[in-house]
Amino acid sequence: MGLNFRKSIKIAPGVRGNVGKKSTSLSFGGNGLRYSISSTGKRRTTVGISGSGLSYSTTSGGAKSKSYKSPAYQNRQTLRQQQIQEKKELARFEVEMYQNMCDVLKSIHIEADEEVDWSYLATCPPPFPKNEVGPNEQTARQTLNNYKPGIFERLFKNDKRDVLEKAVNDARQKDAELYEEWEKLKLLSERVLSGDLDSYMQVIEEMDPLQDLSEFGSGFEIGCNDASTIFVQFDVHSNSVIPINEKTLTKAGNLSVKKLTKTKYYDLQQDYVCSCMIRIARDLFALLPIHTAYVHAYDEQLNTETGHIERYCIVSAKFDRATFETLNFAFIDPSDALNNFKHNMKFRKTLGFAAINELTEED
């Protein structure tokens, strides 16, 4: 049997000091309600009904009790924490993807094709003098002339001369193709500089400057009446491009998906449309020696008079090269930037675009 030691000392009415083997404590109150503070930090509150033998105690503080939870329970808790963390990581990824997509829709105009110097291409010298040995054949022939079969190649009749002679013929063909490409490019450059409209269409078809915009579902119609002006119609397809839901993180790091407000939706749509229009003009000015580009944006909208979805022109702009070249495309707001050019656009923040008429050369 262990020996226990406990002594209680009255300090004041309702206050007692208790000295035990492992700790000391102070207790306050009477039989119905007592509150004790131990030197270990433990606090106990006891409420009882005098004379009934009934009481209720609560304990807080002090040393933490030992955990007797099973390894299986601990594993489940660990797995649950991992799942929560993975869910938050996925939520963060989805929000980043949403934000990146919105940034892309508003910055399509920043990247564009490099400008083609048709004057340089028209006067660029040939890759080598005509009717002379080209650079690829020279290299292949030098390899053939320097080839000397070794003793084992002669012994086993593994002479590589036939292979090297074939390489010379292939190199000669490659040089012929290189010279032919130079002739075609020179001729095309001369036609472009002379204002040949068919050559304009050939450049657009072969170089396909608006290919990446097609990834957004945009369709294009391009035409020109003279060598200085080009016209482009393109379909916006807002319904399939502009997101309708906004994704954010809660304070706890969980995913929150809410429908975009009309103001946010139409603001993003306006920036997307204007960014596309500026990008189209940039590519055309880079590829062709034109002075003016008319760009007309079309979208499908509900006609509330007929109840049918109809295709309308929603923005039309006349871009001139001189003004265009003064813009710093990395820092412009695409919707604001249209104010630098003559344009038609009816836009309200809570209603979006309304149908307008295309600009013409007479406007």
XYZ file of C-alpha atoms in Angstrom:
363
model
C 0.000 0.000 0.000
C 1.360 3.462 -0.949
C 1.621 6.204 1.586
C -0.390 9.326 0.728
C 0.061 12.706 2.346
C -2.486 15.530 2.218
C -2.978 18.478 4.510
C -5.670 21.162 4.313
C -5.099 24.586 5.902
C -7.800 27.234 6.361
C -6.433 30.537 5.080
C -9.565 32.668 5.171
C -13.339 32.113 5.253
C -14.098 30.005 2.192
C -10.392 29.762 1.211
C -8.247 26.714 1.988
C -4.729 25.712 1.075
C -4.145 22.036 0.261
C -0.707 20.432 0.412
C -0.255 17.045 -1.200
C 2.647 14.752 -2.029
C 2.909 15.944 -5.684
C 1.279 19.369 -5.708
C -0.308 22.171 -3.754
C -3.600 23.936 -4.466
C -5.966 26.659 -3.327
C -9.720 26.131 -3.125
C -12.447 28.748 -2.859
C -16.128 28.540 -1.961
C -18.382 26.414 0.234
C -20.161 23.100 0.034
C -22.430 24.068 -2.856
C -19.752 25.550 -5.128
C -15.997 25.196 -4.989
C -13.215 26.289 -7.339
C -9.657 24.849 -7.041
C -6.366 25.916 -8.626
C -3.461 23.435 -8.530
C 0.256 24.184 -8.805
C 0.261 21.902 -11.887
C -2.072 24.324 -13.643
C -5.155 22.154 -13.303
C -8.418 23.947 -12.467
C -11.483 22.176 -11.035
C -15.014 23.536 -10.528
C -17.432 21.532 -8.356
C -21.147 22.254 -8.096
C -23.272 20.268 -5.640
C -26.625 20.259 -3.803
C -25.978 20.374 -0.102
C -27.191 17.280 1.758
C -28.138 15.362 -1.407
C -24.773 13.805 -2.210
C -25.125 14.991 -5.825
C -22.354 17.044 -7.426
C -20.852 17.871 -10.837
C -17.171 18.653 -11.578
C -15.322 19.995 -14.599
C -11.514 20.084 -15.016
C -9.344 22.154 -17.332
C -5.645 22.906 -17.777
C -2.802 20.863 -16.335
C -0.804 18.179 -18.082
C -2.440 16.598 -21.118
C -3.766 13.145 -20.595
C -2.250 10.245 -22.464
C -3.835 9.234 -25.720
C -4.943 5.668 -25.960
C -6.264 5.903 -29.543
C -5.526 2.882 -31.737
C -3.059 2.960 -34.658
C -6.011 2.367 -37.022
C -7.703 5.504 -35.683
C -4.498 7.486 -36.084
C -4.148 6.240 -39.683
C -7.714 7.290 -40.476
C -7.036 10.721 -39.044
C -3.852 11.036 -41.115
C -5.672 9.950 -44.272
C -8.453 12.428 -43.574
C -5.940 15.270 -43.190
C -4.291 14.268 -46.477
C -7.650 14.287 -48.250
C -8.461 17.726 -46.849
C -5.063 19.023 -47.986
C -5.483 17.504 -51.464
C -8.940 19.075 -51.744
C -7.487 22.484 -50.885
C -4.638 22.030 -53.392
C -7.165 21.151 -56.098
C -9.259 24.183 -55.155
C -6.198 26.431 -55.388
C -5.359 24.949 -58.808
C -8.893 25.517 -60.125
C -8.853 29.141 -58.960
C -5.453 29.722 -60.594
C -6.707 28.197 -63.850
C -9.781 30.438 -63.772
C -7.691 33.548 -63.113
C -5.211 32.616 -65.853
C -8.039 32.115 -68.335
C -9.466 35.555 -67.526
C -6.008 37.101 -67.937
C -5.597 35.422 -71.324
C -8.975 36.673 -72.561
C -7.972 40.254 -71.715
C -4.438 40.092 -73.142
C -4.780 38.406 -76.544
C -3.526 41.611 -78.174
C -0.118 41.496 -76.443
C 1.398 38.711 -78.576
C 1.467 39.188 -82.360
C 3.343 38.125 -85.481
C 6.710 39.710 -86.245
C 6.687 42.321 -88.961
C 7.664 41.126 -92.444
C 10.164 43.313 -94.306
C 8.988 42.763 -97.875
C 11.515 45.266 -99.283
C 14.398 43.271 -97.835
C 12.971 39.967 -99.084
C 12.506 41.387 -102.577
C 16.156 42.442 -102.778
C 17.724 39.624 -100.742
C 20.522 37.876 -102.708
C 20.137 34.210 -103.649
C 21.480 31.525 -101.279
C 24.200 30.737 -103.859
C 24.957 31.699 -107.494
C 22.692 29.951 -109.986
C 24.194 26.981 -111.885
C 26.896 26.622 -109.215
C 27.304 23.979 -106.526
C 25.174 24.785 -103.506
C 26.342 24.784 -99.840
C 24.717 21.441 -98.948
C 26.247 19.664 -101.945
C 29.647 21.193 -101.196
C 29.615 19.740 -97.677
C 28.435 16.305 -98.821
C 30.988 16.182 -101.657
C 33.816 17.147 -99.319
C 32.829 14.262 -97.025
C 32.882 11.904 -100.015
C 36.295 13.118 -101.229
C 37.800 12.738 -97.748
C 36.487 9.207 -97.326
C 39.131 6.442 -97.223
C 37.891 2.902 -96.458
C 39.772 1.116 -93.676
C 41.303 -2.355 -93.859
C 38.272 -4.038 -92.288
C 35.867 -2.209 -94.632
C 37.874 -3.421 -97.627
C 38.210 -6.910 -96.164
C 34.486 -7.315 -95.534
C 33.481 -5.291 -98.589
C 31.694 -2.745 -96.420
C 32.594 0.268 -98.519
C 30.456 3.338 -97.638
C 31.174 5.167 -100.882
C 27.756 4.332 -102.369
C 26.054 5.789 -99.277
C 28.109 8.986 -99.464
C 27.415 9.376 -103.194
C 23.690 9.106 -102.462
C 24.136 11.783 -99.778
C 25.688 14.062 -102.435
C 22.646 13.601 -104.699
C 20.265 14.297 -101.792
C 22.220 17.451 -100.903
C 22.053 18.632 -104.522
C 18.259 18.198 -104.452
C 18.088 20.099 -101.158
C 20.039 22.996 -102.676
C 17.699 23.035 -105.669
C 14.684 23.291 -103.345
C 16.407 26.054 -101.365
C 17.000 28.078 -104.522
C 13.432 27.491 -105.699
C 12.043 28.733 -102.362
C 14.163 31.876 -102.670
C 12.802 32.536 -106.173
C 9.189 32.078 -104.982
C 9.666 34.341 -101.961
C 11.342 37.014 -104.076
C 8.500 36.927 -106.592
C 5.867 37.019 -103.837
C 7.607 39.991 -102.193
C 7.636 41.910 -105.456
C 3.932 41.208 -105.964
C 3.086 42.314 -102.413
C 5.042 45.552 -102.819
C 3.269 46.243 -106.100
C -0.106 45.998 -104.303
C -1.254 42.759 -105.917
C -4.392 41.765 -103.969
C -4.092 38.065 -104.820
C -0.657 38.049 -103.201
C -2.221 39.538 -100.042
C -4.641 36.624 -99.846
C -1.798 34.178 -100.535
C 0.222 35.599 -97.629
C -2.749 35.365 -95.272
C -3.559 31.815 -96.375
C -0.001 30.510 -96.124
C 1.051 32.319 -92.939
C -2.369 31.926 -91.227
C -1.750 34.757 -88.726
C -5.019 34.288 -86.832
C -4.686 30.550 -86.271
C -4.378 30.756 -82.471
C -7.535 32.884 -82.286
C -9.361 30.004 -83.942
C -8.758 28.046 -80.734
C -11.382 30.287 -79.123
C -13.856 29.276 -81.806
C -13.514 32.468 -83.802
C -14.258 32.384 -87.536
C -12.842 34.916 -89.999
C -13.759 36.495 -93.317
C -11.012 38.655 -94.848
C -11.171 40.794 -97.964
C -9.674 43.893 -99.564
C -10.738 46.346 -102.249
C -7.403 48.108 -102.690
C -3.771 47.674 -101.670
C -3.945 49.993 -98.659
C -7.086 48.742 -96.886
C -8.250 45.378 -95.572
C -11.559 44.277 -94.038
C -12.055 41.529 -91.449
C -15.209 40.050 -89.964
C -14.831 37.657 -87.060
C -17.249 35.777 -84.804
C -16.812 36.241 -81.067
C -18.744 33.182 -79.750
C -19.030 34.710 -76.280
C -21.264 31.914 -74.989
C -18.525 29.328 -75.447
C -15.560 31.534 -74.474
C -16.534 33.781 -71.555
C -16.927 31.866 -68.247
C -20.266 32.236 -66.471
C -18.986 31.213 -63.025
C -16.394 32.874 -60.829
C -14.027 30.693 -58.800
C -12.462 31.925 -55.554
C -11.020 30.512 -52.323
C -12.783 30.780 -48.975
C -10.898 31.828 -45.846
C -10.534 28.126 -45.037
C -8.942 27.477 -48.454
C -11.935 25.698 -50.000
C -13.328 26.291 -53.508
C -16.184 28.730 -53.909
C -18.051 28.787 -57.239
C -20.542 31.579 -57.822
C -22.222 32.886 -60.944
C -20.477 35.945 -62.325
C -22.390 39.144 -61.856
C -23.665 40.746 -65.048
C -21.201 43.591 -64.594
C -18.196 41.271 -64.309
C -19.380 39.047 -67.171
C -19.951 41.909 -69.623
C -16.738 43.674 -68.564
C -14.731 40.521 -69.345
C -16.619 40.072 -72.616
C -15.855 43.650 -73.694
C -12.135 43.296 -72.942
C -12.020 39.970 -74.817
C -13.725 41.341 -77.932
C -11.606 44.513 -78.045
C -8.403 42.551 -77.352
C -9.172 40.247 -80.299
C -9.832 43.205 -82.597
C -6.528 44.857 -81.713
C -4.674 41.570 -82.168
C -6.208 41.055 -85.632
C -5.149 44.537 -86.698
C -1.635 43.994 -85.288
C -1.139 40.808 -87.292
C -2.406 42.360 -90.526
C -0.209 45.444 -90.150
C 2.761 43.150 -89.465
C 2.178 40.954 -92.523
C 1.015 43.382 -95.184
C 1.975 46.947 -96.272
C -1.533 48.278 -95.629
C -2.450 51.608 -94.011
C -5.961 50.837 -92.710
C -7.679 47.789 -91.220
C -11.428 47.620 -90.654
C -12.290 44.989 -88.053
C -15.903 44.019 -87.353
C -16.829 41.784 -84.400
C -19.993 39.666 -84.611
C -21.787 37.688 -81.933
C -25.020 35.745 -81.537
C -27.646 37.375 -79.344
C -31.298 36.890 -78.506
C -33.656 39.113 -80.477
C -36.329 39.876 -77.887
C -38.763 40.942 -80.635
C -38.669 37.603 -82.470
C -37.447 35.285 -79.700
C -34.719 33.920 -81.989
C -30.942 33.910 -81.706
C -29.504 36.183 -84.403
C -26.031 37.211 -85.535
C -25.253 40.895 -84.963
C -22.298 43.210 -85.416
C -21.434 44.386 -81.883
C -18.195 46.367 -82.457
C -16.720 47.921 -85.594
C -13.407 49.796 -85.674
C -11.197 51.522 -88.209
C -7.527 51.065 -87.279
C -4.887 53.235 -88.946
C -1.235 52.217 -88.943
C 0.141 55.613 -87.850
C -1.870 55.699 -84.630
C -1.431 51.987 -84.076
C 2.346 52.250 -83.966
C 2.192 54.772 -81.099
C 0.548 52.304 -78.665
C 2.370 50.395 -75.931
C 0.434 47.148 -76.201
C 1.834 45.663 -72.982
C 0.084 48.283 -70.841
C -3.099 49.290 -72.658
C -6.595 48.378 -71.536
C -8.076 46.879 -74.722
C -11.525 48.420 -74.206
C -10.091 51.865 -73.481
C -7.617 51.603 -76.381
C -10.452 51.623 -78.932
C -10.988 55.282 -78.055
C -7.833 56.018 -80.095
C -9.672 54.965 -83.268
C -12.952 55.613 -84.978
C -15.370 52.893 -83.904
C -19.011 51.952 -83.373
C -19.914 50.280 -80.086
C -23.005 50.374 -77.872
C -22.104 48.863 -74.527
C -23.717 49.066 -71.105
C -22.199 47.484 -68.029
C -25.365 45.633 -66.971
C -26.689 44.799 -70.460
C -23.553 44.239 -72.536
C -23.355 44.863 -76.275
C -26.161 46.044 -78.528
C -26.341 45.640 -82.309
C -24.576 48.324 -84.362
C -23.768 48.999 -88.028
C -20.380 48.300 -89.578
C -18.124 51.236 -90.359
C -17.522 51.776 -94.048
C -14.945 53.718 -96.013
C -17.521 56.463 -96.461
C -17.950 56.930 -92.684
